[in-house]
Amino acid sequence: MTQELSHSASVVVVSRSCFVASRLVRIPMNKFNMSRQPLIFKLLAGLIVLLMVLVLVVVFFPWDVLRQPVNRYVSDKTGRKFEITRRLDVHLGFRGATIVLDGVEFANPSWARDPYLVRTDRADFDVRLWPLIGGKVVIPRLSLVSPSLGLQMEADGRRTWALGKDTADEGSVPTVGLLQIDGGSIDFLASHLGVDLHADVDFDSARGDMPLSYKIKGTYQKQPLSATGAMGNVMQLTAAGQPPFPLSINAVAGQTRLKASGSVASLQTLDGLTAQFDLRGQNLGDLYRLLGIALPQSSPYALAGDLRKQGTLWTVAALKGRLGLSDIGGEMKFDQGPKPAYLSGDLRSRVMDMDDLGPLIGLAPTARSASAIEGVAPPSTVQAKRPGGKVLPAATLDFDRLRAMNADVKYTADRIKNVREIPLDKGSVQVKLKDGVLTLDPLDLGVGGGKLAGAIRIDGSKNPADIRASLDIRGMQLARLVPKLETTGNSVGRIDGRINLSGSGNSVANWLGGASGDVAVLSGRGQFGNLLPVFATLVGGDIIKFLVRGDRNVELRCAAIAFDVNKGVASGRTLVLDTTNAVFVGTGKVNLATEGLDFVITPQPKAKSILSIRTPLVVGGTLGSPSGGVEAGPLVGRGLAALALGAINPLLALAATIETGPGEDANCKDVLADANRPTAGAAANGAARAKGARQP
């Protein structure tokens, strides 16, 4: 009955419209006789009447009579229930139409978690007419009052907001420009991305430029996330040429906290983003899961700066903050356009603290570094030790991160604080990552008044990775490397050397455990107090002279420590320390796989002395827990001789401790030459491969 009345009303409206149109175009016959006019004029008059009738029909058409047909049509086309529950109204224009729906319920596909895509008290939106001819839905403006939205996407491309029956069809996804929400809630689920979020939205015009506030709870990248913030009442999803709208956010994801405020032109792509941010957390490496940027492992951090996005390019300017105990500043750029994405930047620290370098090589941050950032809880693991007392870092490479992007970043530290008795002065490094190959070249560190320079190359395109290190040591001062020598005023000559190692591995520990190459440290002339060789040679006469006369300088003639490294075993090629008092000659090896030490150091005094109990020194244990002692055989022999002679005459017991001084000056030229030549074979081949890490 209701539909019949509606149709009758429509007939009356149309009839009256036609009557009005005829009255409007009626011309007095005495002034204009249609029968006498050409046919063209008659057709033109008829067309005008028709157009006016159509306009009046459109203006006065009772659109709500189409509500049920529209419900059935949309339900049939999408394969899910669509219903305008109260009223439908349409306002047509030349390029588009404004559609007003009072009460809307639009179901989700059967595979979705939430039963409804949208339920709202009122939906008011503009739609472009001409794109509809091609089957494309373009909605320049969409306004929703108290909506409840259930958005979901799957790994296979299906999404609930696709309007066709094939919800994985990109062409069935409407293009929405401006979005206005007056209260309501939004649920978004993407299980394959580890995302499950619920947002409550509230509108209050008393909030000024940002009347729309929101609260978000859920998980993001499988980490708990909560956020609050505000924005302008009209959001731009894909609108072009529109002024940016204001936006603020205060979010926590796992141990990462973000505060930001600014404006954005497109919410869907974040184009035109301009914001100031404060970002802090336990580890920069955590941002890989959250943002897809493969940053290095770090101590807790706090960073602030200006963030911009235009197209695919993100820019961070005026960056400043702290990584643990170290300050950091500079600029960064991240371009998502290339495949893989590209990170570049120039960073600088006025003071870099040595404690903050540990996470870069797989060590947990120290307690000092872990608690350095206010508002960030220290990591639960602080300087955890490996089983068996091993100390070489065993953290494995993350191959996914190495292949996730390309990079070219320069870092410079004006000063490096000596917090672990390693006198680093300053440093710089150029970090490049391309197609899974990470290079640190050039790497330049000021150490002990000298320099450690060279390159490290990690080819992550292979598993295990091909790792090569080629480093030169130039002009280091031993007195600065051993603080106890420096504090006693000792001066030791310059130290030079090199490290050329290559091999395969997924961590520092298992790489060194199988690496081959050459390691050498050389020193020329210098002076230091004679206390060290006195105790090392256990020459009693010199102890007496030291106690009577005090310390006197002893000349260092030369020193060379060189190893041939073959599949993780570093065998001593040259182990010589030559002073004016004694020559120290060593033999032995370091097993880098087990971290075991096995050395024998034989002192050879150069002068006669009494009260000597000289015997070879033995160094064993591990890198983490070395042990030292003397060989028992020679010491016991001298002890028994002293007892026997002492039984005859106590004074004769001293004869057993007389040192006849067999030691001779080492040929320093030959010593240094031998140390400079790795033995042919695996060591030489490994060293040659390592040198290939450097740029030509």
XYZ file of C-alpha atoms in Angstrom:
696
model
C 0.000 0.000 0.000
C 2.817 2.345 0.916
C 4.574 1.731 -2.404
C 1.320 2.370 -4.336
C 0.842 5.678 -2.545
C 4.435 6.563 -3.312
C 3.928 5.803 -7.004
C 0.691 7.846 -7.068
C 2.484 10.753 -5.466
C 5.229 10.453 -8.075
C 2.636 10.562 -10.896
C 1.044 13.669 -9.381
C 4.432 15.368 -9.048
C 5.386 14.538 -12.626
C 1.977 15.692 -13.956
C 2.237 18.956 -12.125
C 5.777 19.385 -13.354
C 4.672 18.927 -16.935
C 1.819 21.379 -16.452
C 4.185 23.985 -15.008
C 6.633 23.444 -17.849
C 3.890 23.878 -20.442
C 2.777 27.088 -18.787
C 6.308 28.372 -18.789
C 6.818 27.826 -22.476
C 3.309 28.960 -23.550
C 3.499 31.865 -25.966
C 0.454 33.888 -26.995
C -0.770 32.786 -30.400
C -1.303 36.275 -31.577
C 2.397 36.916 -31.141
C 3.891 33.620 -32.232
C 2.138 30.938 -34.283
C 3.887 27.562 -33.919
C 2.154 26.161 -36.981
C 3.861 28.742 -39.112
C 7.391 28.149 -37.679
C 10.021 25.806 -39.155
C 10.319 22.269 -37.754
C 13.653 23.084 -36.080
C 11.986 25.566 -33.778
C 9.324 23.068 -32.862
C 11.988 20.461 -31.988
C 13.981 22.974 -29.958
C 10.927 23.993 -27.966
C 10.122 20.351 -27.310
C 13.679 19.686 -26.112
C 13.529 22.610 -23.728
C 10.273 21.349 -22.315
C 11.762 17.862 -21.917
C 14.878 19.130 -20.135
C 12.845 21.255 -17.791
C 10.612 18.298 -17.020
C 13.658 16.133 -16.304
C 15.130 18.772 -14.010
C 11.905 19.103 -12.123
C 11.545 15.337 -11.883
C 15.064 15.044 -10.477
C 14.507 17.878 -8.027
C 11.228 16.583 -6.747
C 11.814 12.858 -7.231
C 11.105 10.868 -4.041
C 14.452 9.028 -3.937
C 13.510 7.060 -0.864
C 11.220 4.874 -3.038
C 14.457 3.427 -4.460
C 15.802 2.423 -1.045
C 14.723 -1.209 -1.248
C 15.824 -1.649 -4.887
C 19.179 -0.134 -3.964
C 19.503 -2.483 -0.976
C 18.832 -5.483 -3.215
C 21.155 -4.250 -5.982
C 24.154 -3.607 -3.718
C 23.633 -6.864 -1.821
C 23.553 -8.783 -5.112
C 26.626 -7.052 -6.565
C 28.776 -7.460 -3.423
C 27.501 -10.813 -2.223
C 26.778 -9.514 1.288
C 23.881 -7.823 2.959
C 23.522 -4.066 2.463
C 20.648 -2.107 3.995
C 19.679 1.541 4.276
C 17.571 1.225 7.394
C 15.672 4.561 7.446
C 15.921 6.960 4.484
C 17.660 7.585 1.173
C 18.135 10.987 -0.442
C 20.119 12.056 -3.514
C 21.198 15.476 -4.779
C 22.411 15.279 -8.373
C 24.932 17.548 -10.013
C 26.579 17.672 -13.441
C 29.810 15.859 -12.379
C 28.558 13.958 -9.376
C 25.930 13.364 -6.767
C 25.596 13.771 -3.013
C 23.985 10.765 -1.379
C 22.549 10.863 2.127
C 21.800 7.601 3.924
C 20.023 7.615 7.273
C 20.999 4.400 8.982
C 23.357 2.016 7.151
C 24.270 -1.610 7.765
C 26.769 -3.200 5.394
C 27.912 -6.719 6.253
C 31.459 -8.036 5.953
C 32.360 -11.090 3.867
C 31.802 -14.390 5.627
C 35.547 -14.892 6.212
C 35.881 -11.674 8.265
C 35.997 -11.567 12.055
C 33.611 -8.621 12.479
C 30.071 -9.137 11.110
C 29.797 -5.597 9.694
C 32.036 -3.515 7.494
C 30.098 -0.423 8.575
C 27.156 0.374 10.802
C 26.389 4.054 11.134
C 23.602 6.395 12.119
C 24.166 8.510 9.027
C 26.385 8.443 5.947
C 26.720 11.464 3.702
C 29.034 11.196 0.703
C 29.786 12.574 -2.734
C 30.287 10.227 -5.676
C 31.659 10.990 -9.138
C 29.260 9.945 -11.906
C 31.542 9.582 -14.926
C 33.987 7.037 -13.357
C 30.955 4.838 -12.568
C 30.611 4.164 -16.302
C 33.950 2.347 -16.131
C 33.010 0.517 -12.935
C 35.273 2.674 -10.706
C 33.873 4.143 -7.488
C 35.382 7.537 -6.625
C 34.153 9.175 -3.418
C 35.701 12.650 -2.995
C 34.052 13.134 0.423
C 32.679 10.720 3.026
C 31.053 11.769 6.310
C 30.019 9.230 8.954
C 28.106 9.813 12.190
C 28.785 7.367 15.068
C 30.101 4.619 12.782
C 31.363 1.177 13.728
C 33.876 -0.006 11.128
C 35.259 -3.545 10.800
C 38.311 -3.477 8.516
C 40.304 -6.622 7.783
C 42.881 -7.717 5.232
C 44.466 -11.094 4.535
C 47.848 -12.201 3.222
C 46.269 -13.293 -0.095
C 45.076 -9.739 -0.837
C 41.473 -10.016 0.352
C 40.100 -6.949 2.150
C 36.709 -6.217 3.598
C 36.402 -2.778 2.017
C 36.633 -4.128 -1.534
C 33.105 -3.720 -2.936
C 33.112 -6.538 -5.473
C 32.479 -10.204 -4.806
C 36.190 -10.787 -5.432
C 37.566 -8.915 -2.429
C 41.140 -9.355 -3.696
C 40.356 -7.348 -6.848
C 42.166 -3.994 -6.672
C 39.590 -2.494 -9.022
C 36.805 -3.100 -6.525
C 38.409 -0.909 -3.859
C 36.826 2.577 -3.864
C 38.920 5.719 -3.866
C 38.033 7.892 -0.879
C 39.237 11.481 -0.631
C 38.111 13.413 2.449
C 36.848 11.502 5.472
C 34.933 12.994 8.374
C 33.969 10.920 11.420
C 31.731 12.174 14.197
C 32.393 9.673 17.019
C 32.409 5.907 16.679
C 34.924 3.052 16.612
C 37.211 1.296 14.135
C 38.608 -2.247 14.243
C 41.486 -3.257 11.970
C 42.860 -6.804 11.682
C 45.786 -8.010 9.562
C 47.003 -11.222 11.182
C 49.797 -11.827 8.650
C 51.298 -8.461 9.649
C 50.804 -9.014 13.360
C 48.275 -6.139 13.505
C 45.057 -6.179 15.547
C 43.881 -2.704 16.569
C 40.758 -1.119 18.034
C 40.269 2.662 17.922
C 37.634 4.748 19.659
C 36.964 8.135 18.062
C 35.341 11.138 19.730
C 34.385 14.503 18.210
C 34.247 17.728 20.218
C 34.259 21.112 18.484
C 35.559 22.745 21.675
C 39.017 21.275 20.913
C 39.717 23.883 18.246
C 41.809 22.858 15.246
C 41.892 19.198 16.315
C 38.359 18.342 17.460
C 38.693 14.634 16.662
C 40.427 12.623 19.401
C 41.236 8.912 19.291
C 42.432 6.076 21.521
C 44.021 2.945 20.075
C 44.644 -0.398 21.763
C 45.875 -3.708 20.392
C 48.960 -5.239 18.825
C 51.202 -3.969 16.050
C 53.852 -6.210 14.496
C 52.968 -8.690 17.262
C 53.896 -6.176 19.964
C 51.404 -4.546 22.346
C 50.481 -1.062 21.160
C 48.565 1.797 22.720
C 48.155 5.308 21.376
C 46.246 8.504 21.963
C 46.051 11.608 19.849
C 43.961 14.155 18.012
C 43.436 15.420 14.472
C 41.384 17.766 12.355
C 37.733 17.000 11.761
C 38.330 16.319 8.058
C 40.955 13.709 7.190
C 42.401 13.339 3.743
C 42.821 9.743 2.663
C 43.763 10.139 -0.993
C 42.728 13.726 -1.725
C 45.134 15.721 -3.878
C 45.616 19.477 -3.824
C 43.998 19.862 -0.404
C 45.610 21.747 2.499
C 47.194 19.464 5.159
C 45.203 18.667 8.273
C 46.690 18.699 11.809
C 47.638 15.488 13.580
C 49.224 14.463 16.902
C 50.088 11.065 18.389
C 51.483 9.607 21.594
C 52.135 5.899 21.037
C 53.825 2.997 22.816
C 54.708 -0.222 20.934
C 56.554 -2.751 23.050
C 59.494 -0.796 24.511
C 59.350 1.906 21.795
C 57.691 5.267 22.511
C 56.749 7.912 19.949
C 55.446 11.439 20.394
C 54.790 13.509 17.294
C 52.749 16.501 16.198
C 52.383 18.205 12.848
C 50.235 17.947 9.734
C 49.685 15.550 6.855
C 48.067 15.913 3.443
C 47.180 12.253 2.750
C 46.450 9.821 5.567
C 46.659 6.764 3.312
C 50.187 7.466 2.022
C 51.262 10.071 4.647
C 52.291 12.366 1.782
C 52.953 15.938 2.821
C 53.792 14.865 6.389
C 55.527 17.559 8.416
C 56.069 16.797 12.085
C 58.330 17.157 15.082
C 58.974 13.849 16.827
C 60.457 12.366 19.971
C 61.360 8.678 19.671
C 62.897 6.517 22.374
C 63.317 2.842 23.146
C 65.626 0.042 24.236
C 67.190 -0.803 20.884
C 67.251 0.858 17.457
C 67.177 -2.632 15.970
C 63.566 -2.978 17.181
C 62.501 -0.416 14.554
C 63.000 -3.027 11.845
C 59.852 -4.873 12.913
C 57.922 -1.650 13.476
C 58.991 0.476 10.499
C 60.912 -1.844 8.170
C 64.152 0.151 8.559
C 67.164 -2.119 9.223
C 69.081 -0.091 11.812
C 71.943 -1.559 13.892
C 71.577 -2.985 17.382
C 72.141 -0.277 19.986
C 71.973 0.749 23.594
C 68.750 2.464 24.773
C 68.169 5.660 22.801
C 66.261 8.941 22.736
C 66.032 10.845 19.441
C 64.213 13.995 18.337
C 64.024 15.927 15.090
C 61.949 17.150 12.160
C 60.252 14.507 10.018
C 59.119 15.070 6.428
C 57.601 12.814 3.761
C 57.050 13.607 0.136
C 56.209 10.833 -2.289
C 58.354 7.862 -1.316
C 61.052 9.913 0.429
C 61.236 10.274 4.223
C 63.619 12.914 5.587
C 64.800 13.467 9.145
C 66.461 16.848 9.693
C 67.972 18.460 12.797
C 68.308 15.025 14.391
C 69.654 15.121 17.927
C 69.596 12.821 20.909
C 71.488 10.054 22.664
C 72.425 6.438 22.105
C 73.116 5.226 25.616
C 75.864 7.466 26.974
C 76.748 8.926 23.556
C 75.245 11.985 21.894
C 74.267 11.845 18.228
C 73.025 14.294 15.604
C 72.796 14.775 11.859
C 70.416 14.061 8.987
C 68.896 10.906 7.494
C 66.899 10.021 4.374
C 64.893 6.869 3.645
C 63.544 6.332 0.133
C 60.901 3.615 -0.195
C 60.717 3.996 -3.980
C 63.663 1.797 -5.023
C 63.531 -1.959 -4.490
C 65.065 -2.538 -2.032
C 64.577 0.742 -0.181
C 67.558 3.091 0.299
C 68.837 4.695 3.526
C 71.417 7.491 3.536
C 72.696 9.963 6.071
C 75.483 11.797 7.826
C 75.688 11.361 11.596
C 78.083 12.797 14.178
C 78.804 12.431 17.897
C 80.698 15.019 19.879
C 81.463 12.343 22.488
C 80.960 8.632 21.873
C 81.139 6.366 24.900
C 82.935 3.063 24.427
C 80.223 1.247 26.389
C 77.779 1.903 23.553
C 79.793 -0.058 20.969
C 79.019 -3.457 22.494
C 75.596 -4.032 20.842
C 77.112 -3.390 17.402
C 79.138 -6.608 17.678
C 76.567 -8.656 19.546
C 77.276 -7.766 23.175
C 74.507 -6.646 25.505
C 74.819 -3.032 26.751
C 76.580 -2.472 30.039
C 74.625 -1.466 33.138
C 75.814 2.138 32.696
C 74.642 2.337 29.103
C 71.417 0.395 29.664
C 70.144 2.843 32.289
C 71.316 6.055 30.602
C 68.010 7.100 28.979
C 65.309 8.540 31.201
C 61.902 6.943 30.758
C 63.262 3.813 29.043
C 63.414 0.614 31.082
C 66.863 -1.059 30.909
C 67.000 -4.222 28.781
C 66.536 -7.396 30.780
C 69.858 -8.753 29.487
C 72.915 -6.749 30.517
C 76.372 -8.101 29.651
C 75.276 -11.717 29.753
C 78.199 -14.134 29.610
C 78.429 -17.017 27.185
C 78.502 -20.590 28.485
C 81.953 -21.842 29.417
C 83.253 -18.354 30.102
C 83.671 -17.544 26.400
C 83.903 -13.860 25.538
C 83.793 -13.575 21.725
C 80.363 -12.250 20.621
C 78.059 -15.033 19.455
C 75.030 -12.981 18.317
C 74.116 -14.190 14.828
C 73.682 -12.065 11.732
C 70.137 -11.231 10.684
C 70.201 -12.002 6.968
C 66.700 -10.623 6.416
C 67.876 -7.218 7.625
C 70.991 -7.285 5.468
C 68.814 -7.879 2.412
C 65.944 -5.576 3.412
C 67.456 -2.366 2.073
C 70.523 -0.635 0.655
C 72.323 2.073 2.614
C 75.140 4.600 2.602
C 75.648 6.284 5.976
C 78.677 8.132 7.336
C 79.333 8.330 11.071
C 81.961 10.452 12.821
C 82.849 10.637 16.512
C 84.875 13.706 17.467
C 85.963 12.108 20.730
C 85.648 8.616 22.167
C 85.609 8.263 25.928
C 87.988 5.721 27.403
C 85.682 3.834 29.731
C 87.155 0.351 29.315
C 90.834 1.301 29.422
C 91.017 1.227 25.628
C 92.251 4.685 24.627
C 90.123 5.386 21.546
C 90.496 9.052 20.628
C 88.128 9.605 17.708
C 86.715 7.693 14.792
C 84.755 7.670 11.561
C 83.232 5.012 9.345
C 81.381 4.867 6.043
C 78.713 2.155 6.238
C 77.465 0.818 2.916
C 74.895 -1.900 2.346
C 74.117 -3.079 -1.165
C 72.331 -6.266 -2.204
C 73.054 -7.913 1.136
C 76.757 -6.956 1.222
C 77.730 -4.758 4.196
C 81.023 -2.847 4.068
C 82.655 -0.589 6.619
C 85.045 1.278 4.362
C 86.834 3.445 5.203
C 86.983 2.565 8.901
C 89.244 4.957 10.780
C 89.753 4.880 14.568
C 92.200 6.909 16.629
C 93.652 4.518 19.212
C 96.400 5.171 21.764
C 97.811 8.177 19.936
C 97.835 6.239 16.656
C 95.343 4.891 14.143
C 93.459 1.706 13.314
C 92.280 1.988 9.720
C 91.003 -0.315 7.024
C 87.821 -2.090 5.960
C 85.428 -4.857 6.994
C 83.225 -6.640 4.466
C 80.292 -8.960 5.272
C 78.649 -10.659 2.302
C 75.182 -11.530 3.602
C 74.025 -12.767 0.204
C 75.595 -16.085 1.251
C 74.773 -18.248 4.256
C 77.061 -18.511 6.158
C 78.294 -15.039 5.318
C 81.671 -14.419 3.731
C 83.446 -12.081 6.192
C 86.737 -10.286 5.594
C 88.618 -7.813 7.793
C 91.687 -5.884 6.688
C 92.969 -3.375 9.244
C 96.267 -1.525 9.654
C 97.705 -0.328 12.977
C 99.847 2.786 12.774
C 101.702 4.749 15.464
C 100.007 3.466 18.638
C 101.817 4.163 21.906
C 102.126 1.137 24.198
C 102.219 3.419 27.232
C 98.712 4.623 26.328
C 97.433 1.146 25.595
C 98.546 -0.032 29.051
C 97.414 2.702 31.454
C 99.597 1.402 34.313
C 102.686 2.122 32.238
C 101.447 5.615 31.408
C 100.685 6.481 35.039
C 104.215 5.508 36.099
C 105.737 7.834 33.536
C 107.025 5.065 31.276
C 107.494 5.757 27.609
C 107.432 2.969 25.056
C 108.041 3.184 21.349
C 105.484 3.241 18.576
C 103.469 0.127 17.735
C 102.526 -0.799 14.186
C 100.723 -3.835 12.901
C 97.953 -5.339 10.845
C 94.991 -7.720 10.948
C 94.073 -9.592 7.774
C 91.501 -12.329 8.396
C 88.904 -13.980 6.171
C 86.429 -16.806 6.553
C 82.764 -17.725 6.771
C 80.418 -17.388 9.711
C 77.201 -15.973 11.098
C 78.684 -14.342 14.196
C 81.979 -12.860 15.361
C 82.668 -16.010 17.381
C 82.121 -18.653 14.697
C 83.781 -16.489 12.034
C 86.987 -16.193 14.073
C 86.672 -19.880 14.981
C 87.223 -20.784 11.317
C 89.088 -17.759 9.925
C 92.518 -17.793 8.264
C 95.021 -14.998 7.763
C 97.716 -12.981 9.420
C 97.946 -10.928 12.627
C 101.062 -8.963 13.544
C 102.039 -6.273 16.061
C 105.511 -4.691 15.857
C 107.378 -2.148 17.975
C 110.683 -0.342 17.700
C 112.848 1.304 20.339
C 111.520 2.798 23.560
C 112.035 2.975 27.307
C 110.148 1.699 30.315
C 110.858 1.076 33.965
C 112.735 -2.145 34.723
C 110.085 -3.386 37.182
C 108.308 -5.438 34.518
C 111.350 -7.468 33.317
C 112.546 -7.834 36.908
C 109.433 -9.703 37.995
C 109.113 -11.493 34.670
C 112.622 -12.975 34.893
C 112.528 -13.350 38.690
C 116.140 -12.171 38.912
C 116.728 -11.743 42.647
C 119.808 -9.581 42.316
C 117.937 -7.060 40.245
C 115.140 -7.028 42.845
C 117.689 -6.102 45.504
C 119.171 -3.372 43.269
C 115.675 -2.075 42.505
C 114.843 -1.850 46.201
C 118.092 -0.019 46.943
C 118.409 2.278 43.945
C 114.820 2.685 42.858
C 113.400 2.282 39.359
C 115.621 2.917 36.358
C 114.663 3.051 32.713
C 115.335 -0.005 30.591
C 115.571 0.270 26.821
C 113.211 -1.676 24.579
C 115.185 -2.685 21.519
C 112.321 -4.267 19.573
C 109.214 -6.396 19.941
C 107.236 -8.514 17.505
C 104.118 -10.588 18.045
C 102.877 -12.290 14.879
C 100.497 -15.182 14.265
C 99.681 -17.396 11.335
C 95.954 -18.095 11.545
C 94.747 -21.350 9.992
C 91.045 -22.225 10.372
C 90.727 -20.534 13.732
C 94.060 -21.594 15.245
C 96.481 -18.681 15.639
C 99.998 -20.129 15.927
C 102.819 -17.885 17.065
C 105.094 -17.143 14.107
C 107.213 -14.597 15.944
C 106.913 -13.877 19.677
C 109.951 -11.820 20.745
C 110.500 -8.978 23.245
C 114.096 -7.709 23.411
C 115.225 -5.321 26.194
C 118.635 -4.311 27.501
C 118.069 -6.622 30.498
C 116.638 -9.724 28.834
C 115.235 -11.339 25.724
C 111.786 -12.927 25.980
C 111.009 -15.605 23.392
C 107.561 -17.171 23.251
C 105.954 -20.128 21.554
C 102.340 -21.223 21.514
C 98.914 -20.684 20.018
C 95.376 -19.396 20.541
C 92.456 -21.581 19.510
C 89.820 -19.033 18.540
C 87.084 -21.674 18.339
C 87.564 -22.813 21.946
C 89.209 -19.520 23.063
C 91.948 -21.606 24.678
C 95.451 -20.207 25.378
C 98.656 -22.287 25.310
C 101.899 -20.290 25.533
C 105.374 -20.738 26.985
C 107.536 -17.631 27.448
C 111.231 -18.176 28.038
C 113.222 -15.259 29.518
C 116.944 -15.048 28.768
C 118.727 -12.506 31.023
C 121.687 -10.690 29.509
C 123.724 -10.139 32.704
C 125.068 -12.323 35.503
C 123.073 -12.228 38.699
C 122.537 -14.131 41.897
C 119.305 -15.081 43.651
C 117.815 -16.001 40.268
C 115.030 -18.542 40.047
C 114.498 -17.968 36.344
C 112.189 -20.456 34.690
C 109.835 -20.386 31.655
C 106.446 -18.762 32.184
C 103.335 -20.658 31.112
C 100.143 -18.893 30.003
C 97.028 -21.054 29.732
C 93.315 -20.897 30.395
C 91.003 -19.019 28.049
C 90.571 -15.520 26.672
C 87.932 -14.905 29.310
C 89.917 -16.452 32.151
C 93.657 -16.635 31.432
C 95.996 -18.357 33.882
C 99.736 -17.975 34.405
C 102.504 -19.793 36.176
C 106.010 -21.194 35.823
C 107.226 -24.491 34.466
C 107.798 -26.734 37.470
C 110.736 -28.793 36.077
C 113.480 -26.135 35.937
C 112.238 -24.534 39.121
C 112.244 -27.828 41.038
C 115.718 -28.673 39.698
C 117.149 -25.430 40.989
C 115.370 -25.876 44.305
C 116.800 -29.373 44.845
C 120.307 -28.178 43.953
C 120.000 -25.339 46.447
C 118.904 -27.786 49.169
C 121.801 -30.146 48.452
C 124.440 -27.428 48.471
C 122.824 -25.836 51.477
C 123.279 -29.073 53.403
C 127.041 -28.803 52.832
C 127.308 -25.090 53.392
C 124.419 -22.626 53.522
C 126.391 -20.062 51.558
C 126.858 -22.545 48.734
C 123.075 -22.616 48.260
C 123.376 -19.248 46.507
C 125.451 -20.904 43.809
C 122.382 -22.761 42.587
C 120.645 -19.460 41.888
C 123.497 -17.768 39.995
C 122.389 -16.668 36.493
C 125.267 -16.817 34.037
C 123.461 -14.531 31.581
C 123.224 -16.543 28.347
C 120.826 -14.090 26.729
C 122.029 -12.206 23.660
C 120.637 -9.259 21.763
C 118.048 -10.308 19.231
C 118.598 -9.383 15.604
C 115.744 -6.876 15.507
C 115.920 -6.472 11.753
C 115.396 -10.189 11.181
C 112.769 -10.410 13.947
C 110.652 -7.666 12.387
C 111.142 -9.081 8.891
C 109.923 -12.526 9.974
C 106.922 -10.999 11.707
C 106.000 -9.200 8.501
C 105.807 -12.358 6.394
C 102.896 -14.749 6.901
C 103.784 -18.367 6.324
C 102.831 -19.628 2.888
C 99.644 -21.668 2.699
C 96.312 -21.089 4.423
C 97.536 -18.064 6.402
C 98.908 -16.277 3.331
C 95.842 -17.122 1.228
C 93.473 -15.966 3.962
C 95.366 -12.696 4.362
C 95.249 -12.074 0.610
C 91.470 -12.657 0.541
C 91.002 -10.298 3.481
C 92.780 -7.487 1.661
C 90.086 -7.753 -1.007
C 87.675 -6.132 1.452
C 89.213 -2.736 0.734
C 88.134 -0.398 -1.991
C 90.536 -0.309 -4.934
